[in-house]
Coordinates of C-alpha atoms and ligand atoms in Angstrom, one line a residue:
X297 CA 74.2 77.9 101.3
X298 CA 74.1 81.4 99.6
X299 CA 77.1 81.5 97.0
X300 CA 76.2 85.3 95.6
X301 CA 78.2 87.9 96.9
X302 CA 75.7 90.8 98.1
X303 CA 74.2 93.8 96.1
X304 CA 77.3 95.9 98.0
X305 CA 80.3 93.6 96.6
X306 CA 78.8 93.7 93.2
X307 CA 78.4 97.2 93.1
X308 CA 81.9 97.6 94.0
X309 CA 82.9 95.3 91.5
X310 CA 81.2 97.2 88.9
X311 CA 83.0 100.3 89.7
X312 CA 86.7 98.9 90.7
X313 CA 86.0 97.5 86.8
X314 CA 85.3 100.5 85.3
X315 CA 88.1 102.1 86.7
X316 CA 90.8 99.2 85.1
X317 CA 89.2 100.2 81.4
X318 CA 89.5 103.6 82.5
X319 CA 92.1 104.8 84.1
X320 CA 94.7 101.4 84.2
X321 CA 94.1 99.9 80.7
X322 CA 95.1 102.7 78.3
X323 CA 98.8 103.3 80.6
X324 CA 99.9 100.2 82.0
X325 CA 101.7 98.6 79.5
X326 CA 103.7 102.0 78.8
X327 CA 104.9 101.7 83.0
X328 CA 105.7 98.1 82.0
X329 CA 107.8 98.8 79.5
X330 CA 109.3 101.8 81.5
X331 CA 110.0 99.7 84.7
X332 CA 107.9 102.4 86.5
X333 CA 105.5 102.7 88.9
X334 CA 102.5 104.7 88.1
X335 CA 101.5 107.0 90.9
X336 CA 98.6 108.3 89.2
X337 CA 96.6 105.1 89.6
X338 CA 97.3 104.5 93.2
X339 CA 96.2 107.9 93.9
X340 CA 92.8 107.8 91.8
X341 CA 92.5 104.0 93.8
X342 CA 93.0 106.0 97.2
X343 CA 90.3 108.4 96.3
X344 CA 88.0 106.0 95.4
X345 CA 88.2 103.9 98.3
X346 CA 90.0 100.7 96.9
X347 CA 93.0 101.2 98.8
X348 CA 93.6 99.8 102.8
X349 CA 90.0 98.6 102.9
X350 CA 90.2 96.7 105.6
X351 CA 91.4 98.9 108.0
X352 CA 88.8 99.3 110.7
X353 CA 86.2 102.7 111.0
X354 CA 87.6 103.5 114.4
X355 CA 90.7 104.6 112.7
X356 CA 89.0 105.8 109.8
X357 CA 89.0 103.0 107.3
X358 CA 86.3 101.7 105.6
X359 CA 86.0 98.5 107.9
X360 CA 85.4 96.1 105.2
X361 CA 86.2 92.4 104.8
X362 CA 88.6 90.3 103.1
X363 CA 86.2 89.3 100.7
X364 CA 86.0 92.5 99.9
X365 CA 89.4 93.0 99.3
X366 CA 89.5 90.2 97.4
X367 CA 87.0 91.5 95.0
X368 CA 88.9 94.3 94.4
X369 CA 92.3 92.8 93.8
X370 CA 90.8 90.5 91.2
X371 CA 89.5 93.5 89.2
X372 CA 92.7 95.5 89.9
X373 CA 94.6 92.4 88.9
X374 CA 93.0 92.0 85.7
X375 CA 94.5 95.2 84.9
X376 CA 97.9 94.8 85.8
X377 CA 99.8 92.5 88.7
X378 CA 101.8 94.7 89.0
X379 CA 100.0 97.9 90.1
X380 CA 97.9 95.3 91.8
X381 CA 100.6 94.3 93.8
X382 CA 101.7 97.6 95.0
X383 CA 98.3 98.7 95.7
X384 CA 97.3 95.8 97.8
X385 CA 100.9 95.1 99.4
X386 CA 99.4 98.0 102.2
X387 CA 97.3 95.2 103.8
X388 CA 100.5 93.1 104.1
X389 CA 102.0 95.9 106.0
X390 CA 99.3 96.9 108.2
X391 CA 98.0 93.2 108.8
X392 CA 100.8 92.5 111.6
X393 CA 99.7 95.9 113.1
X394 CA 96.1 94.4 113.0
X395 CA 97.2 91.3 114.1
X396 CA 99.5 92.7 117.1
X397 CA 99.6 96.3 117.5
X398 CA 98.2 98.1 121.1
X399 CA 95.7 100.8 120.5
X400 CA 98.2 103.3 120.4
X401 CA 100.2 101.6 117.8
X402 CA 97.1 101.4 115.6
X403 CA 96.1 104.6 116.2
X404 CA 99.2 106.4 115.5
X405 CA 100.0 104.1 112.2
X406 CA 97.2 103.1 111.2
X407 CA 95.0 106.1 110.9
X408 CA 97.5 108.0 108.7
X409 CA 97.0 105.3 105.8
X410 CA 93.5 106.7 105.9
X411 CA 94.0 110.6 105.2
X412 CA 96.4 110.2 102.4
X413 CA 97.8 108.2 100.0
X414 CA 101.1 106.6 101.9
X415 CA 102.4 103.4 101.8
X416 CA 103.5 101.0 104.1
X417 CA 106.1 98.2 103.2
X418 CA 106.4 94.6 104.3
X419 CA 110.1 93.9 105.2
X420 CA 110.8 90.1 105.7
X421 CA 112.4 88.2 103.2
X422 CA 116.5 88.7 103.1
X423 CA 119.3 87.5 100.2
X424 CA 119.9 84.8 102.3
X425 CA 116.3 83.4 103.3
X426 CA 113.0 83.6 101.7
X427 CA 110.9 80.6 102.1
X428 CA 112.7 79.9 105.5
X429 CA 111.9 83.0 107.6
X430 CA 112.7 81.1 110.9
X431 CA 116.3 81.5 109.3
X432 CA 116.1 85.6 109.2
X433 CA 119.6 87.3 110.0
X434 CA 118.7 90.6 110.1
X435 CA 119.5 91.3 114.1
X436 CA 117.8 93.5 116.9
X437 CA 118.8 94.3 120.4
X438 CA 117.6 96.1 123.3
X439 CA 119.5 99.3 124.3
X440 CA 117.6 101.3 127.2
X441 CA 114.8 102.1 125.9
X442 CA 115.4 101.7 122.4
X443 CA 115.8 98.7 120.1
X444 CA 118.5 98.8 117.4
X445 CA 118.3 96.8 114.5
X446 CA 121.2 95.8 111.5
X447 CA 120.5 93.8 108.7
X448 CA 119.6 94.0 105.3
X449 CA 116.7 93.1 103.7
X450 CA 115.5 92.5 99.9
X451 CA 112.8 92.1 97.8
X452 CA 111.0 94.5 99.2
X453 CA 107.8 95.9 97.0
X454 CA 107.2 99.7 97.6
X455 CA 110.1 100.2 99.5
X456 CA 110.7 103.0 97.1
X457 CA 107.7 104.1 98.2
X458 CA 106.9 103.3 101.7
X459 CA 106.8 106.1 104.8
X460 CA 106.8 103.4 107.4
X461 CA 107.8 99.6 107.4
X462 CA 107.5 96.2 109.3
X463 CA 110.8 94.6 110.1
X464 CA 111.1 91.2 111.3
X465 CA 114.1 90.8 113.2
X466 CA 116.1 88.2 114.8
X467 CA 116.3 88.9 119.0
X468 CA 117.3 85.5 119.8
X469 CA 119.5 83.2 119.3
X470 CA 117.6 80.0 118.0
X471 CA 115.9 79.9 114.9
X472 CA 112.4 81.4 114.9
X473 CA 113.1 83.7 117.5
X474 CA 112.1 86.7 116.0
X475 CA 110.3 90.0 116.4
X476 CA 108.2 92.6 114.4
X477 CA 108.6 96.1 114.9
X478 CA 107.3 99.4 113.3
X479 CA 110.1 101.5 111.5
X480 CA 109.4 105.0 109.8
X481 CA 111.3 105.3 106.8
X482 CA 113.2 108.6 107.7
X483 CA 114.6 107.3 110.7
X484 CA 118.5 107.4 110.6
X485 CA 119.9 104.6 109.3
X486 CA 117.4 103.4 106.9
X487 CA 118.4 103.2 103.2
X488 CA 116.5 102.3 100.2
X489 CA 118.1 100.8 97.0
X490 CA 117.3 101.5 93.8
X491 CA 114.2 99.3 92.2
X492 CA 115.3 95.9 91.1
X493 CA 115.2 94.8 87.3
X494 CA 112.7 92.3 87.2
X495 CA 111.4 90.1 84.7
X496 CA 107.6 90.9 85.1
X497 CA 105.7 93.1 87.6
X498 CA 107.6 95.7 86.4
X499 CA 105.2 98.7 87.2
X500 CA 105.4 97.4 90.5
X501 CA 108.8 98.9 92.8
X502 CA 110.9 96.3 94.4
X503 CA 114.2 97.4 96.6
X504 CA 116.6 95.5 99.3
X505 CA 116.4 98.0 102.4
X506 CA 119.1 98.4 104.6
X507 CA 119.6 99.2 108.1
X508 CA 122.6 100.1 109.6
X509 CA 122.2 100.5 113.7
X510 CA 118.7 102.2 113.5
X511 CA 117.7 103.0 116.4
X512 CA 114.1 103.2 117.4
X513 CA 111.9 103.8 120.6
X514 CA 110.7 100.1 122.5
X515 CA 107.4 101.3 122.2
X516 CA 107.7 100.3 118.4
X517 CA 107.7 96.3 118.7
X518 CA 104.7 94.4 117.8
X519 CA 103.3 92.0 120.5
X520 CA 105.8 90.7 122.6
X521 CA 109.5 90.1 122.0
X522 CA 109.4 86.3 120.0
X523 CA 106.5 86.9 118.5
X524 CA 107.7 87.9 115.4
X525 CA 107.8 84.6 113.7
X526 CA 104.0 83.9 114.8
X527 CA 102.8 87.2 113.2
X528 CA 104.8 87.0 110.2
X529 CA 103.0 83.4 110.0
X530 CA 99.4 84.8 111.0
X531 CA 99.6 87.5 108.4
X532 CA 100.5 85.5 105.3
X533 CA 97.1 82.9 106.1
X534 CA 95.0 86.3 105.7
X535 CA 97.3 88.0 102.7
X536 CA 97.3 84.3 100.7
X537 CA 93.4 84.9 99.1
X538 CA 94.5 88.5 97.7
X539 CA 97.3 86.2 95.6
X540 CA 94.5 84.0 95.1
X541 CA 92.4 87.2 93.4
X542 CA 95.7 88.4 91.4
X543 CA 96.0 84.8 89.6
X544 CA 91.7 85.3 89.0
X545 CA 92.2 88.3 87.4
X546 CA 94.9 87.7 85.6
X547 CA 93.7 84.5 84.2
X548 CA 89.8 86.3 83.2
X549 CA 92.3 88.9 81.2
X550 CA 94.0 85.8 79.8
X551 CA 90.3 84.3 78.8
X552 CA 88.9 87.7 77.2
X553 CA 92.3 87.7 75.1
X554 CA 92.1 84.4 73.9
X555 CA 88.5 84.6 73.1
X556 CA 89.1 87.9 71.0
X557 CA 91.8 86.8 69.2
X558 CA 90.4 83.3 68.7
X559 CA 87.6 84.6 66.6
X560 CA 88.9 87.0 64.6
X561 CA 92.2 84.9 63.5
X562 CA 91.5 83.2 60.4
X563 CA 93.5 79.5 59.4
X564 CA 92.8 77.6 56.5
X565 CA 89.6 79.3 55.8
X566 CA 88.2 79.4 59.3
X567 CA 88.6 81.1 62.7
X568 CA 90.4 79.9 65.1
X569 CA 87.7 79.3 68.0
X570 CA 85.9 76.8 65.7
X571 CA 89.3 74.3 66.5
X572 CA 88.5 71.8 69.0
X573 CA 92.3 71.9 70.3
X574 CA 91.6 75.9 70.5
X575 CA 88.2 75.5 72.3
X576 CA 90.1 73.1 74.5
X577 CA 92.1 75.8 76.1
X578 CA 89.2 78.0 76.6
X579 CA 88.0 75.4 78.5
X580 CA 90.9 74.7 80.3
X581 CA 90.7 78.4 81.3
X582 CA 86.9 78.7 82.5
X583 CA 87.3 75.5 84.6
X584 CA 90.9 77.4 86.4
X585 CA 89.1 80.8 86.8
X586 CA 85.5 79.4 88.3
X587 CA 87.7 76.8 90.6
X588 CA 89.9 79.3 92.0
X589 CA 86.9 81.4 92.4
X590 CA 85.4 79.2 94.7
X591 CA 88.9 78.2 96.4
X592 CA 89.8 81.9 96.8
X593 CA 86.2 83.2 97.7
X594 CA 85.8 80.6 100.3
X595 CA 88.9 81.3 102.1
X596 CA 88.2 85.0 102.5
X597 CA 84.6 84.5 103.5
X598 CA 86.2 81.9 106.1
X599 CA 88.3 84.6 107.5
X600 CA 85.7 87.0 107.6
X601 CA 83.2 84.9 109.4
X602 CA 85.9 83.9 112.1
X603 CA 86.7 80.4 111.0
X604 CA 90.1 80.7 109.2
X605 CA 91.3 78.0 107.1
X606 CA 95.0 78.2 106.9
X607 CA 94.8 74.8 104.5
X608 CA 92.3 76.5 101.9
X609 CA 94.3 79.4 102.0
X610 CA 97.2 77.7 100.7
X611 CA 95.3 75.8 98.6
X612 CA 93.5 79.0 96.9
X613 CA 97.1 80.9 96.7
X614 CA 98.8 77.6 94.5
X615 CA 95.8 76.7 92.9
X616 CA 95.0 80.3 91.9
X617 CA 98.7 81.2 90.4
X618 CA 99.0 77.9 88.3
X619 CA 95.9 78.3 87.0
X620 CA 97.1 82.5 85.9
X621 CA 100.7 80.7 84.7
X622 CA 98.9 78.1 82.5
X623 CA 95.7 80.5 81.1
X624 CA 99.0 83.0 80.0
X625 CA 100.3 80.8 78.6
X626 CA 97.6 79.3 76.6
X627 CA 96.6 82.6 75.4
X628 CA 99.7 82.7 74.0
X629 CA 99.7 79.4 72.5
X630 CA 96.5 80.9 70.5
X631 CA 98.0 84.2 69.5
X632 CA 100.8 82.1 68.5
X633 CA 103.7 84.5 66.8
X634 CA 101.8 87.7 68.0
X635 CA 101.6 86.6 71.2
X636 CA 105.6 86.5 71.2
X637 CA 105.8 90.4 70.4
X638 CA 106.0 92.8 72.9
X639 CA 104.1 95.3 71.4
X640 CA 101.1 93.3 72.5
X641 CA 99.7 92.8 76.2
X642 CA 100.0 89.0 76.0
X643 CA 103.7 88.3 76.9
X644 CA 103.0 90.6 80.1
X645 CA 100.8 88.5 81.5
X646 CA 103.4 85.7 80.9
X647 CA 105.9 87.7 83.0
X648 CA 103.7 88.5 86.0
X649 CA 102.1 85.0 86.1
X650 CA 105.0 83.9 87.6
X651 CA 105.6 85.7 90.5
X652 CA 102.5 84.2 91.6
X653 CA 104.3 81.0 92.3
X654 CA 107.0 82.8 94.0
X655 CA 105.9 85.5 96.6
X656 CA 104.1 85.4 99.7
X657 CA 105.2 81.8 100.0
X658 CA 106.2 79.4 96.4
X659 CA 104.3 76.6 95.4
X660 CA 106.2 74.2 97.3
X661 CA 105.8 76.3 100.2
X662 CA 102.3 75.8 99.8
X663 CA 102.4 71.8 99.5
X664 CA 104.2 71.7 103.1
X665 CA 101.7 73.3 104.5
X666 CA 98.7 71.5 102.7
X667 CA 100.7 68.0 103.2
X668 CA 101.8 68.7 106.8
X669 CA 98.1 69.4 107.8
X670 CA 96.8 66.5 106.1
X671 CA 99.5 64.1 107.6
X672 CA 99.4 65.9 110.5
X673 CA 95.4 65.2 111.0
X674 CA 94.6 68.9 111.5
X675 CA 93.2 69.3 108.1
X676 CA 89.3 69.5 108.1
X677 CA 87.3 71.0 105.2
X678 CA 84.4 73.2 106.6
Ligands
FAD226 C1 108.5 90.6 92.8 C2 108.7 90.2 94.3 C3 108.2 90.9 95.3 C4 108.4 90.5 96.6 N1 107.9 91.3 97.6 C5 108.3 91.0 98.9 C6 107.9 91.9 100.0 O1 107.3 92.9 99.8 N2 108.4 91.6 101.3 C7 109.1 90.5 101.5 O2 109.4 90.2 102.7 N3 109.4 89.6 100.5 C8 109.0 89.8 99.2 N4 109.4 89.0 98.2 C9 110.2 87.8 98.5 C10 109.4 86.5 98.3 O3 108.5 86.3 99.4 C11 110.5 85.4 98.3 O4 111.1 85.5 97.0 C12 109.9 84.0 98.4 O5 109.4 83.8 99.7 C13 110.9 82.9 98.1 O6 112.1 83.1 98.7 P1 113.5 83.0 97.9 O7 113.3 83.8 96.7 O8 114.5 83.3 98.9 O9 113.6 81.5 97.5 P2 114.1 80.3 98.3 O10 113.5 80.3 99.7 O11 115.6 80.3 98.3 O12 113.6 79.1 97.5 C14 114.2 78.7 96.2 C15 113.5 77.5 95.6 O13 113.6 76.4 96.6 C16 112.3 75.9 96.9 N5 112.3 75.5 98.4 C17 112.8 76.3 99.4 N6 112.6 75.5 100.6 C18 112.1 74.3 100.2 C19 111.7 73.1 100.9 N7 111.8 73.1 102.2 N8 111.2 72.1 100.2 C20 111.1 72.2 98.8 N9 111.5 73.3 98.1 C21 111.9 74.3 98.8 C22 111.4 77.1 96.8 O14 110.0 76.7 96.6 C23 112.0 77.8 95.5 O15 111.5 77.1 94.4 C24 109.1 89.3 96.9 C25 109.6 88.6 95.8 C26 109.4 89.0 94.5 C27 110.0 88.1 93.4

């Protein structure tokens, strides 16, 4: 057993690091505080080759693993969630297109995500379901040779952003009888709102999406009618260790803050770090970040090497977030009253922890499936 990632990975590392001090660091709390995105990053990120890395060579990508990508959202995360998010949010649009799409289809979508910087926006989640996508209202029907789809959708990061989308739609009448298809933004019908006003994750864009009778050619479905539910399912067990890597990186930021401020702060006569309630927290923090290395790390490398475990990813994606949400908040336990202000970078991470618990399927999402494979007698830890 080799636990070392290879001379490549850490190389990568190093340079998806340097670019956080340099070129996310010094801005991002400024596109917090505006509630905008900042397009400069994602297009330095495209030109260095940390965007869509897992799309395949054949249609131009850099054919790398999830491991990989993992790598890279950790560092990207430790320099904000939020433009973390909206940078890696591409692989959650394109993964159903991986998963499902025909040559054509990944030729024709895929390839373009390769020559420039464009984004591609995962539309699944509605006001009136989230955790229960078998429940999605949004409707599509066959006309000739086109589908139409109505519905509305929300929640949706980068919409603002996005040339193309994946909509999962309802074509039947039972629950789970859905379907995926491919829709370019600027076909008729297609309306984006304005980004919402969230409480963290604020340099990321998030928009409901509407669609009123678009129409689009048959040739633009994903697999087979029905099997929307299954790739909507198949894609969050490969996007759940990239949520695993924003809660890493957000919780090593947490740890390099504390530390920092631990030292330097001075109460009655001494600094902070030499408090044994202080140094417990630290603690607290290396034991998160090294366990939901291994978790996170694990579950990529699984998928990579062809022996997915849907369990671990769950269990990587939970683990992961609470341990970002408690290292935030322990950092600003030791900043104490500074910690509170917004003029410094500590209540951000706060905010964005705790999306982590929310998206791409909440904590008690992730229990079901943990408990239901255990119970079920399909859980095995390889
Ligand atoms: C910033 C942000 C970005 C997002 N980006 C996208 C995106 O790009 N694309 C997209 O499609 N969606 C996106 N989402 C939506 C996200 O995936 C949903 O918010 C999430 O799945 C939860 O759905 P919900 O908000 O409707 O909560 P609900 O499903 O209504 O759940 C509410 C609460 O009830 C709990 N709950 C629900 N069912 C059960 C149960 N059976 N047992 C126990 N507890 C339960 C949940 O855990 C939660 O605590 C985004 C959300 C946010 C906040």
């Amino acid at each position: 057993m080799d636990f070392r990632i290879t001379p490549e990975q850490e190389k990568l590392r190093q340079e998806v690091r340097e670019f956080v001090q340099k070129d996310i660091a010094p801005i991002i709390a400024e596109y917090d505080a505006k509630d905008e995105f900042p397009l400069q990053i994602a297009e330095k990120a495209f030109k260095k080759g940390f965007m869509n890395v897992r799309i395949p060579k054949k249609y131009g990508g850099h054919g790398l693993g999830l491991l990989d990508e993992v790598i890279i959202t950790e560092e990207l995360a430790y320099g904000g969630v939020g433009i973390a998010t909206s940078i890696n949010v591409n692989s959650l649009g394109f993964e159903p297109i991986l998963i499902a799409g025909t040559e054509e289809q990944k030729e024709k979508y895929l390839r373009p995500l390769t020559e420039k910087l464009s984004f591609i926006a995962f539309a699944c989640s509605e006001t009136v379901v989230g955790s229960d996508v078998a429940g999605i209202q949004c409707k599509a029907w066959k006309e000739g040779d086109e589908y139409v789809i109505n519905g509305t959708k929300y929640w949706i990061t980068n919409a603002i952003l996005a040339d193309l989308f994946v909509v999962f739609a309802k074509t039947g009448e039972k629950r789970k009888e859905l379907s995926a298809f491919i829709v370019p933004a600027d076909t008729p019908g297609v309306k984006v709102g304005p980004p919402m006003k969230k409480m963290g994750l604020r340099e990321s864009p998030t928009s409901a999406l509407a669609l009123k009778q678009v129409r689009i050619p048959e040739e633009n479905l994903l697999g087979k009618e029905g099997d929307g539910f299954q790739i909507a399912m198949d894609t969050f067990n490969s996007s759940r260790p990239a949520i695993g890597a924003f809660g890493i990186g957000l919780a090593r930021h947490a740890l390099d803050l504390a530390i920092n401020y631990a030292k330097k702060r001075i109460a009655f006569t001494v600094p902070l770090a030499n408090f044994q309630l202080i140094q417990e927290m630290i603690a607290d923090m290396v034991i998160g970040i090294e366990a939901a290395k291994g978790l996170t790390y694990k579950a990529a490398w699984l998928i990579d090497n062809g022996t997915p475990n849907i369990t671990l990813s769950s269990c990587a994606k939970i683990y992961s977030s609470e341990v970002a949400m408690k290292a935030a908040l322990d950092c600003l336990q030791i900043w104490g009253g500074r910690g509170y202000l917004r003029t410094n970078p500590v209540e951000k991470l706060v905010r964005d922890a705790k999306v982590l618990e929310i998206y791409e399927g909440t904590t008690q999402i992730q229990k079901i499936i943990i408990s239901g494979a255990a119970l079920g007698g399909y859980y095995k830890s390889n």
